Amino acid sequence: MSCSSSSGGSEEDDEGIDCYRKGGYHAVRVGDTFNAARYVAQRKLGWGQFSTVWLAYDTRSSSYVALKIQKSAAQFVQAALHEIEVLSVIANGDPSNSKCVVRLIDHFKHTGPNGQHLCMVLEFLGDSLLQLVRYNRYKGLALNKVREICKCILTGLDYMHRELGIIHTDLKLENILLSSTIDPGKDPVKSGLTPILERPEGSLNGGATMNIIEKKLKQRAKRAVAKISERRASMGGVVVQKSERSLDGIDMMCKVVDFGNACWADKQFAEEIQTRQYRAPEVVLRAGYSFSVDMWSFACTAFELATGDMMFAPKNGQGFSEDEDHLALMMELLGKMPRKIAVGGTRSKDFFDRHGDLKRIRRLKYWPLDKLLIEKYKFSEADAHEFAEFLCPLLDFAPEKRPTAQQCLQHPWLNLRTSTQSEMNNESTVENLDSRVSKLQIRGGW
């Protein structure tokens, strides 16, 4: 596996062994201690392009924390120093820890066989919103739950933008974590986990590497068995229906995380920012950017929560690039881009002619957001219009016209309290089914 895997992990859900070398990851074993034995590693939580993240026990505060261990090469150290600087400013400005942004607790250096690694200690949070959407089988969450999540994200963005002057630049489902785990059994406090305070006996130096290899082999075996089962089911004409998953009891409070790519509005580092599907048009066109790029990404995130699908998923095509397809998808949903904006970036000539029309994608199929929600995602007309009214201003091609996070927090859609029509329909269907089952039970003498 390449060392340049995305921060969301790979299909195999581990970082591979190739990057456990000089300049790379630090091999961690359960029971390893850090920072003068203050933190004890419990289990791996995840990994990214720059680091691995471990659940650790803080012996000083008797609490669980997330320990982020950066790769040791110079460029990764530099990235970690930048993230620590940003997180320190965030923590100092939020002593009550109420702004819906992850909290930095501590940071230190740790020397290992692969070099010196910068480590960050962060508050322990739960699963990402991407994991929540996957858990819900990509069906889209009930709008009341989407509202709860949106309020948290906007609270975090408002704090970053208005009070600190920070642009996140990579807002997406993976970079927003629930305050608690979806499965209470995976929460070390709720599950009553007894902390490991010393390395288990028989743990060899190669333990971390062997664990990765064993895990990879087990995952491959599981996938092979699943494919065989699916093939048998399809050959036998058997349709396997997945059971419904309830989101009841899952706390939708969440926090914005991962500030490795964040920048100050008046001190920007890169022209190309944001993960592709959440990238704003001004970034594609290289027309400069500010806080409003986060608002565009926020709208894409809210849509994905409500539908289970990405708002924009551009691809390369015959004779056109991924960037041009992305611009075409934006216009099909939002209408033609104003000429002034279309031709206003340093890369505009790559995509648009002097009239503001795309050079290589000529036929656009317009499908406005409210109609898309009704026709494809079966929203009620009221829900579709209200949700589109909330999202569309955030997707204005003119960045300066997009509402701020502070303005969004005042929007009527966020403060609706009534059940949506679709949710009421679902409740009505369940009640009808319950009624029919009761009648059957009486007739059948169950």
mmCIF file with all atom_site columns, C-alpha atoms in Angstrom, residues 74-217:
data_model
loop_
_atom_site.group_PDB
_atom_site.id
_atom_site.type_symbol
_atom_site.label_atom_id
_atom_site.label_alt_id
_atom_site.label_comp_id
_atom_site.label_asym_id
_atom_site.label_entity_id
_atom_site.label_seq_id
_atom_site.pdbx_PDB_ins_code
_atom_site.Cartn_x
_atom_site.Cartn_y
_atom_site.Cartn_z
_atom_site.occupancy
_atom_site.B_iso_or_equiv
_atom_site.pdbx_formal_charge
_atom_site.auth_seq_id
_atom_site.auth_comp_id
_atom_site.auth_asym_id
_atom_site.auth_atom_id
_atom_site.pdbx_PDB_model_num
ATOM 1   C CA . ALA A 1 74  ? 10.606  16.889  8.317  1.00 0.00 ? 74  ALA A CA 1
ATOM 2   C CA . GLN A 1 75  ? 7.534   17.793  6.211  1.00 0.00 ? 75  GLN A CA 1
ATOM 3   C CA . PHE A 1 76  ? 5.222   15.938  8.605  1.00 0.00 ? 76  PHE A CA 1
ATOM 4   C CA . VAL A 1 77  ? 6.815   17.584  11.634 1.00 0.00 ? 77  VAL A CA 1
ATOM 5   C CA . GLN A 1 78  ? 6.259   20.983  10.013 1.00 0.00 ? 78  GLN A CA 1
ATOM 6   C CA . ALA A 1 79  ? 2.597   20.118  9.342  1.00 0.00 ? 79  ALA A CA 1
ATOM 7   C CA . ALA A 1 80  ? 2.165   19.022  12.979 1.00 0.00 ? 80  ALA A CA 1
ATOM 8   C CA . LEU A 1 81  ? 3.708   22.243  14.303 1.00 0.00 ? 81  LEU A CA 1
ATOM 9   C CA . HIS A 1 82  ? 1.229   24.226  12.197 1.00 0.00 ? 82  HIS A CA 1
ATOM 10  C CA . GLU A 1 83  ? -1.720  22.161  13.437 1.00 0.00 ? 83  GLU A CA 1
ATOM 11  C CA . ILE A 1 84  ? -0.580  22.545  17.064 1.00 0.00 ? 84  ILE A CA 1
ATOM 12  C CA . GLU A 1 85  ? -0.384  26.325  16.581 1.00 0.00 ? 85  GLU A CA 1
ATOM 13  C CA . VAL A 1 86  ? -3.945  26.466  15.197 1.00 0.00 ? 86  VAL A CA 1
ATOM 14  C CA . LEU A 1 87  ? -5.369  24.096  17.836 1.00 0.00 ? 87  LEU A CA 1
ATOM 15  C CA . SER A 1 88  ? -3.689  26.055  20.637 1.00 0.00 ? 88  SER A CA 1
ATOM 16  C CA . VAL A 1 89  ? -5.370  29.273  19.488 1.00 0.00 ? 89  VAL A CA 1
ATOM 17  C CA . ILE A 1 90  ? -8.705  27.420  19.268 1.00 0.00 ? 90  ILE A CA 1
ATOM 18  C CA . ALA A 1 91  ? -8.354  25.971  22.794 1.00 0.00 ? 91  ALA A CA 1
ATOM 19  C CA . ASN A 1 92  ? -7.203  29.265  24.353 1.00 0.00 ? 92  ASN A CA 1
ATOM 20  C CA . GLY A 1 93  ? -10.231 31.102  22.975 1.00 0.00 ? 93  GLY A CA 1
ATOM 21  C CA . ASP A 1 94  ? -12.706 28.478  24.195 1.00 0.00 ? 94  ASP A CA 1
ATOM 22  C CA . PRO A 1 95  ? -12.033 27.805  27.891 1.00 0.00 ? 95  PRO A CA 1
ATOM 23  C CA . SER A 1 96  ? -15.529 26.363  28.389 1.00 0.00 ? 96  SER A CA 1
ATOM 24  C CA . ASN A 1 97  ? -15.045 23.899  25.493 1.00 0.00 ? 97  ASN A CA 1
ATOM 25  C CA . SER A 1 98  ? -18.466 24.823  24.095 1.00 0.00 ? 98  SER A CA 1
ATOM 26  C CA . LYS A 1 99  ? -17.661 25.939  20.523 1.00 0.00 ? 99  LYS A CA 1
ATOM 27  C CA . CYS A 1 100 ? -18.049 22.526  18.823 1.00 0.00 ? 100 CYS A CA 1
ATOM 28  C CA . VAL A 1 101 ? -14.366 22.307  17.865 1.00 0.00 ? 101 VAL A CA 1
ATOM 29  C CA . VAL A 1 102 ? -11.992 19.544  18.991 1.00 0.00 ? 102 VAL A CA 1
ATOM 30  C CA . ARG A 1 103 ? -9.897  20.440  22.044 1.00 0.00 ? 103 ARG A CA 1
ATOM 31  C CA . LEU A 1 104 ? -6.108  20.124  22.204 1.00 0.00 ? 104 LEU A CA 1
ATOM 32  C CA . ILE A 1 105 ? -5.045  18.919  25.675 1.00 0.00 ? 105 ILE A CA 1
ATOM 33  C CA . ASP A 1 106 ? -1.285  18.470  25.328 1.00 0.00 ? 106 ASP A CA 1
ATOM 34  C CA . HIS A 1 107 ? 1.546   18.075  22.824 1.00 0.00 ? 107 HIS A CA 1
ATOM 35  C CA . PHE A 1 108 ? 5.072   16.666  23.083 1.00 0.00 ? 108 PHE A CA 1
ATOM 36  C CA . LYS A 1 109 ? 7.890   14.925  21.171 1.00 0.00 ? 109 LYS A CA 1
ATOM 37  C CA . HIS A 1 110 ? 8.474   11.171  21.264 1.00 0.00 ? 110 HIS A CA 1
ATOM 38  C CA . THR A 1 111 ? 11.635  9.494   19.991 1.00 0.00 ? 111 THR A CA 1
ATOM 39  C CA . GLY A 1 112 ? 11.383  6.032   18.420 1.00 0.00 ? 112 GLY A CA 1
ATOM 40  C CA . PRO A 1 113 ? 13.284  3.768   15.990 1.00 0.00 ? 113 PRO A CA 1
ATOM 41  C CA . ASN A 1 114 ? 11.929  5.723   12.978 1.00 0.00 ? 114 ASN A CA 1
ATOM 42  C CA . GLY A 1 115 ? 12.853  9.178   14.274 1.00 0.00 ? 115 GLY A CA 1
ATOM 43  C CA . GLN A 1 116 ? 11.361  11.882  16.469 1.00 0.00 ? 116 GLN A CA 1
ATOM 44  C CA . HIS A 1 117 ? 7.569   12.162  16.270 1.00 0.00 ? 117 HIS A CA 1
ATOM 45  C CA . LEU A 1 118 ? 5.425   15.128  17.283 1.00 0.00 ? 118 LEU A CA 1
ATOM 46  C CA . CYS A 1 119 ? 2.411   13.947  19.275 1.00 0.00 ? 119 CYS A CA 1
ATOM 47  C CA . MET A 1 120 ? -0.875  15.687  19.976 1.00 0.00 ? 120 MET A CA 1
ATOM 48  C CA . VAL A 1 121 ? -3.250  14.744  22.770 1.00 0.00 ? 121 VAL A CA 1
ATOM 49  C CA . LEU A 1 122 ? -6.870  15.559  21.923 1.00 0.00 ? 122 LEU A CA 1
ATOM 50  C CA . GLU A 1 123 ? -10.150 14.980  23.682 1.00 0.00 ? 123 GLU A CA 1
ATOM 51  C CA . PHE A 1 124 ? -11.633 11.563  22.916 1.00 0.00 ? 124 PHE A CA 1
ATOM 52  C CA . LEU A 1 125 ? -14.577 11.835  20.515 1.00 0.00 ? 125 LEU A CA 1
ATOM 53  C CA . GLY A 1 126 ? -16.782 9.311   18.751 1.00 0.00 ? 126 GLY A CA 1
ATOM 54  C CA . ASP A 1 127 ? -17.341 8.219   15.158 1.00 0.00 ? 127 ASP A CA 1
ATOM 55  C CA . SER A 1 128 ? -17.186 10.514  12.136 1.00 0.00 ? 128 SER A CA 1
ATOM 56  C CA . LEU A 1 129 ? -20.283 11.646  10.258 1.00 0.00 ? 129 LEU A CA 1
ATOM 57  C CA . LEU A 1 130 ? -19.106 9.465   7.371  1.00 0.00 ? 130 LEU A CA 1
ATOM 58  C CA . GLN A 1 131 ? -19.308 6.441   9.676  1.00 0.00 ? 131 GLN A CA 1
ATOM 59  C CA . LEU A 1 132 ? -22.778 7.589   10.755 1.00 0.00 ? 132 LEU A CA 1
ATOM 60  C CA . VAL A 1 133 ? -23.954 7.819   7.124  1.00 0.00 ? 133 VAL A CA 1
ATOM 61  C CA . ARG A 1 134 ? -22.465 4.377   6.411  1.00 0.00 ? 134 ARG A CA 1
ATOM 62  C CA . TYR A 1 135 ? -24.115 2.962   9.530  1.00 0.00 ? 135 TYR A CA 1
ATOM 63  C CA . ASN A 1 136 ? -27.415 4.313   8.208  1.00 0.00 ? 136 ASN A CA 1
ATOM 64  C CA . ARG A 1 137 ? -26.718 2.491   4.891  1.00 0.00 ? 137 ARG A CA 1
ATOM 65  C CA . TYR A 1 138 ? -26.380 5.759   2.921  1.00 0.00 ? 138 TYR A CA 1
ATOM 66  C CA . LYS A 1 139 ? -30.132 6.394   3.194  1.00 0.00 ? 139 LYS A CA 1
ATOM 67  C CA . GLY A 1 140 ? -29.991 9.938   4.509  1.00 0.00 ? 140 GLY A CA 1
ATOM 68  C CA . LEU A 1 141 ? -30.805 11.009  8.049  1.00 0.00 ? 141 LEU A CA 1
ATOM 69  C CA . ALA A 1 142 ? -34.132 12.391  9.264  1.00 0.00 ? 142 ALA A CA 1
ATOM 70  C CA . LEU A 1 143 ? -34.135 16.157  8.793  1.00 0.00 ? 143 LEU A CA 1
ATOM 71  C CA . ASN A 1 144 ? -34.478 16.844  12.512 1.00 0.00 ? 144 ASN A CA 1
ATOM 72  C CA . LYS A 1 145 ? -31.185 14.999  13.042 1.00 0.00 ? 145 LYS A CA 1
ATOM 73  C CA . VAL A 1 146 ? -29.595 16.900  10.141 1.00 0.00 ? 146 VAL A CA 1
ATOM 74  C CA . ARG A 1 147 ? -30.620 20.151  11.854 1.00 0.00 ? 147 ARG A CA 1
ATOM 75  C CA . GLU A 1 148 ? -28.962 19.127  15.128 1.00 0.00 ? 148 GLU A CA 1
ATOM 76  C CA . ILE A 1 149 ? -25.710 18.317  13.348 1.00 0.00 ? 149 ILE A CA 1
ATOM 77  C CA . CYS A 1 150 ? -25.824 21.499  11.231 1.00 0.00 ? 150 CYS A CA 1
ATOM 78  C CA . LYS A 1 151 ? -26.178 23.672  14.342 1.00 0.00 ? 151 LYS A CA 1
ATOM 79  C CA . CYS A 1 152 ? -23.008 22.150  15.813 1.00 0.00 ? 152 CYS A CA 1
ATOM 80  C CA . ILE A 1 153 ? -20.993 22.558  12.602 1.00 0.00 ? 153 ILE A CA 1
ATOM 81  C CA . LEU A 1 154 ? -22.151 26.153  12.176 1.00 0.00 ? 154 LEU A CA 1
ATOM 82  C CA . THR A 1 155 ? -21.301 26.950  15.812 1.00 0.00 ? 155 THR A CA 1
ATOM 83  C CA . GLY A 1 156 ? -17.766 25.708  15.161 1.00 0.00 ? 156 GLY A CA 1
ATOM 84  C CA . LEU A 1 157 ? -17.456 27.592  11.857 1.00 0.00 ? 157 LEU A CA 1
ATOM 85  C CA . ASP A 1 158 ? -18.786 30.816  13.372 1.00 0.00 ? 158 ASP A CA 1
ATOM 86  C CA . TYR A 1 159 ? -16.203 30.599  16.166 1.00 0.00 ? 159 TYR A CA 1
ATOM 87  C CA . MET A 1 160 ? -13.343 29.878  13.741 1.00 0.00 ? 160 MET A CA 1
ATOM 88  C CA . HIS A 1 161 ? -14.327 32.514  11.181 1.00 0.00 ? 161 HIS A CA 1
ATOM 89  C CA . ARG A 1 162 ? -15.625 35.426  13.212 1.00 0.00 ? 162 ARG A CA 1
ATOM 90  C CA . GLU A 1 163 ? -13.607 35.157  16.408 1.00 0.00 ? 163 GLU A CA 1
ATOM 91  C CA . LEU A 1 164 ? -10.313 33.622  15.256 1.00 0.00 ? 164 LEU A CA 1
ATOM 92  C CA . GLY A 1 165 ? -9.991  34.370  11.537 1.00 0.00 ? 165 GLY A CA 1
ATOM 93  C CA . ILE A 1 166 ? -9.340  30.691  10.711 1.00 0.00 ? 166 ILE A CA 1
ATOM 94  C CA . ILE A 1 167 ? -10.489 28.966  7.492  1.00 0.00 ? 167 ILE A CA 1
ATOM 95  C CA . HIS A 1 168 ? -10.754 25.176  7.916  1.00 0.00 ? 168 HIS A CA 1
ATOM 96  C CA . THR A 1 169 ? -10.346 24.488  4.133  1.00 0.00 ? 169 THR A CA 1
ATOM 97  C CA . ASP A 1 170 ? -11.227 20.777  4.368  1.00 0.00 ? 170 ASP A CA 1
ATOM 98  C CA . LEU A 1 171 ? -14.709 20.505  5.843  1.00 0.00 ? 171 LEU A CA 1
ATOM 99  C CA . LYS A 1 172 ? -16.319 17.130  5.034  1.00 0.00 ? 172 LYS A CA 1
ATOM 100 C CA . LEU A 1 173 ? -18.051 14.198  6.762  1.00 0.00 ? 173 LEU A CA 1
ATOM 101 C CA . GLU A 1 174 ? -14.750 12.582  7.803  1.00 0.00 ? 174 GLU A CA 1
ATOM 102 C CA . ASN A 1 175 ? -13.630 15.750  9.576  1.00 0.00 ? 175 ASN A CA 1
ATOM 103 C CA . ILE A 1 176 ? -16.655 16.084  11.846 1.00 0.00 ? 176 ILE A CA 1
ATOM 104 C CA . LEU A 1 177 ? -16.833 13.675  14.783 1.00 0.00 ? 177 LEU A CA 1
ATOM 105 C CA . LEU A 1 178 ? -19.774 12.805  16.982 1.00 0.00 ? 178 LEU A CA 1
ATOM 106 C CA . SER A 1 179 ? -19.192 13.552  20.666 1.00 0.00 ? 179 SER A CA 1
ATOM 107 C CA . SER A 1 180 ? -19.827 9.872   21.466 1.00 0.00 ? 180 SER A CA 1
ATOM 108 C CA . THR A 1 181 ? -19.567 6.555   19.668 1.00 0.00 ? 181 THR A CA 1
ATOM 109 C CA . ILE A 1 182 ? -22.445 5.045   17.652 1.00 0.00 ? 182 ILE A CA 1
ATOM 110 C CA . ASP A 1 183 ? -21.912 1.750   19.473 1.00 0.00 ? 183 ASP A CA 1
ATOM 111 C CA . PRO A 1 184 ? -21.827 2.415   23.251 1.00 0.00 ? 184 PRO A CA 1
ATOM 112 C CA . GLY A 1 185 ? -19.695 -0.718  23.604 1.00 0.00 ? 185 GLY A CA 1
ATOM 113 C CA . LYS A 1 186 ? -16.853 1.108   21.846 1.00 0.00 ? 186 LYS A CA 1
ATOM 114 C CA . ASP A 1 187 ? -16.954 4.032   24.243 1.00 0.00 ? 187 ASP A CA 1
ATOM 115 C CA . PRO A 1 188 ? -14.314 3.327   26.907 1.00 0.00 ? 188 PRO A CA 1
ATOM 116 C CA . VAL A 1 189 ? -16.297 5.140   29.620 1.00 0.00 ? 189 VAL A CA 1
ATOM 117 C CA . LYS A 1 190 ? -19.813 3.890   28.807 1.00 0.00 ? 190 LYS A CA 1
ATOM 118 C CA . SER A 1 191 ? -18.558 0.322   28.333 1.00 0.00 ? 191 SER A CA 1
ATOM 119 C CA . GLY A 1 192 ? -16.746 0.413   31.674 1.00 0.00 ? 192 GLY A CA 1
ATOM 120 C CA . LEU A 1 193 ? -13.396 -0.409  30.084 1.00 0.00 ? 193 LEU A CA 1
ATOM 121 C CA . THR A 1 194 ? -10.654 -1.108  32.592 1.00 0.00 ? 194 THR A CA 1
ATOM 122 C CA . PRO A 1 195 ? -7.576  0.831   31.457 1.00 0.00 ? 195 PRO A CA 1
ATOM 123 C CA . ILE A 1 196 ? -4.447  -1.092  30.465 1.00 0.00 ? 196 ILE A CA 1
ATOM 124 C CA . LEU A 1 197 ? -1.604  0.396   32.480 1.00 0.00 ? 197 LEU A CA 1
ATOM 125 C CA . GLU A 1 198 ? 1.283   -1.827  31.359 1.00 0.00 ? 198 GLU A CA 1
ATOM 126 C CA . ARG A 1 199 ? 2.261   -3.769  28.271 1.00 0.00 ? 199 ARG A CA 1
ATOM 127 C CA . PRO A 1 200 ? 0.632   -7.246  28.167 1.00 0.00 ? 200 PRO A CA 1
ATOM 128 C CA . GLU A 1 201 ? 3.100   -10.103 28.637 1.00 0.00 ? 201 GLU A CA 1
ATOM 129 C CA . GLY A 1 202 ? 4.434   -11.766 25.510 1.00 0.00 ? 202 GLY A CA 1
ATOM 130 C CA . SER A 1 203 ? 4.265   -8.579  23.396 1.00 0.00 ? 203 SER A CA 1
ATOM 131 C CA . LEU A 1 204 ? 7.217   -8.754  21.030 1.00 0.00 ? 204 LEU A CA 1
ATOM 132 C CA . ASN A 1 205 ? 8.941   -5.869  19.291 1.00 0.00 ? 205 ASN A CA 1
ATOM 133 C CA . GLY A 1 206 ? 7.383   -6.862  15.996 1.00 0.00 ? 206 GLY A CA 1
ATOM 134 C CA . GLY A 1 207 ? 3.901   -6.960  17.517 1.00 0.00 ? 207 GLY A CA 1
ATOM 135 C CA . ALA A 1 208 ? 2.565   -3.846  15.798 1.00 0.00 ? 208 ALA A CA 1
ATOM 136 C CA . THR A 1 209 ? 3.720   -4.968  12.360 1.00 0.00 ? 209 THR A CA 1
ATOM 137 C CA . MET A 1 210 ? 2.408   -8.510  12.842 1.00 0.00 ? 210 MET A CA 1
ATOM 138 C CA . ASN A 1 211 ? -0.962  -7.163  13.998 1.00 0.00 ? 211 ASN A CA 1
ATOM 139 C CA . ILE A 1 212 ? -1.301  -5.178  10.759 1.00 0.00 ? 212 ILE A CA 1
ATOM 140 C CA . ILE A 1 213 ? -0.456  -8.205  8.585  1.00 0.00 ? 213 ILE A CA 1
ATOM 141 C CA . GLU A 1 214 ? -2.825  -10.487 10.510 1.00 0.00 ? 214 GLU A CA 1
ATOM 142 C CA . LYS A 1 215 ? -5.609  -7.908  10.365 1.00 0.00 ? 215 LYS A CA 1
ATOM 143 C CA . LYS A 1 216 ? -5.139  -7.461  6.620  1.00 0.00 ? 216 LYS A CA 1
ATOM 144 C CA . LEU A 1 217 ? -5.301  -11.234 6.001  1.00 0.00 ? 217 LEU A CA 1
#
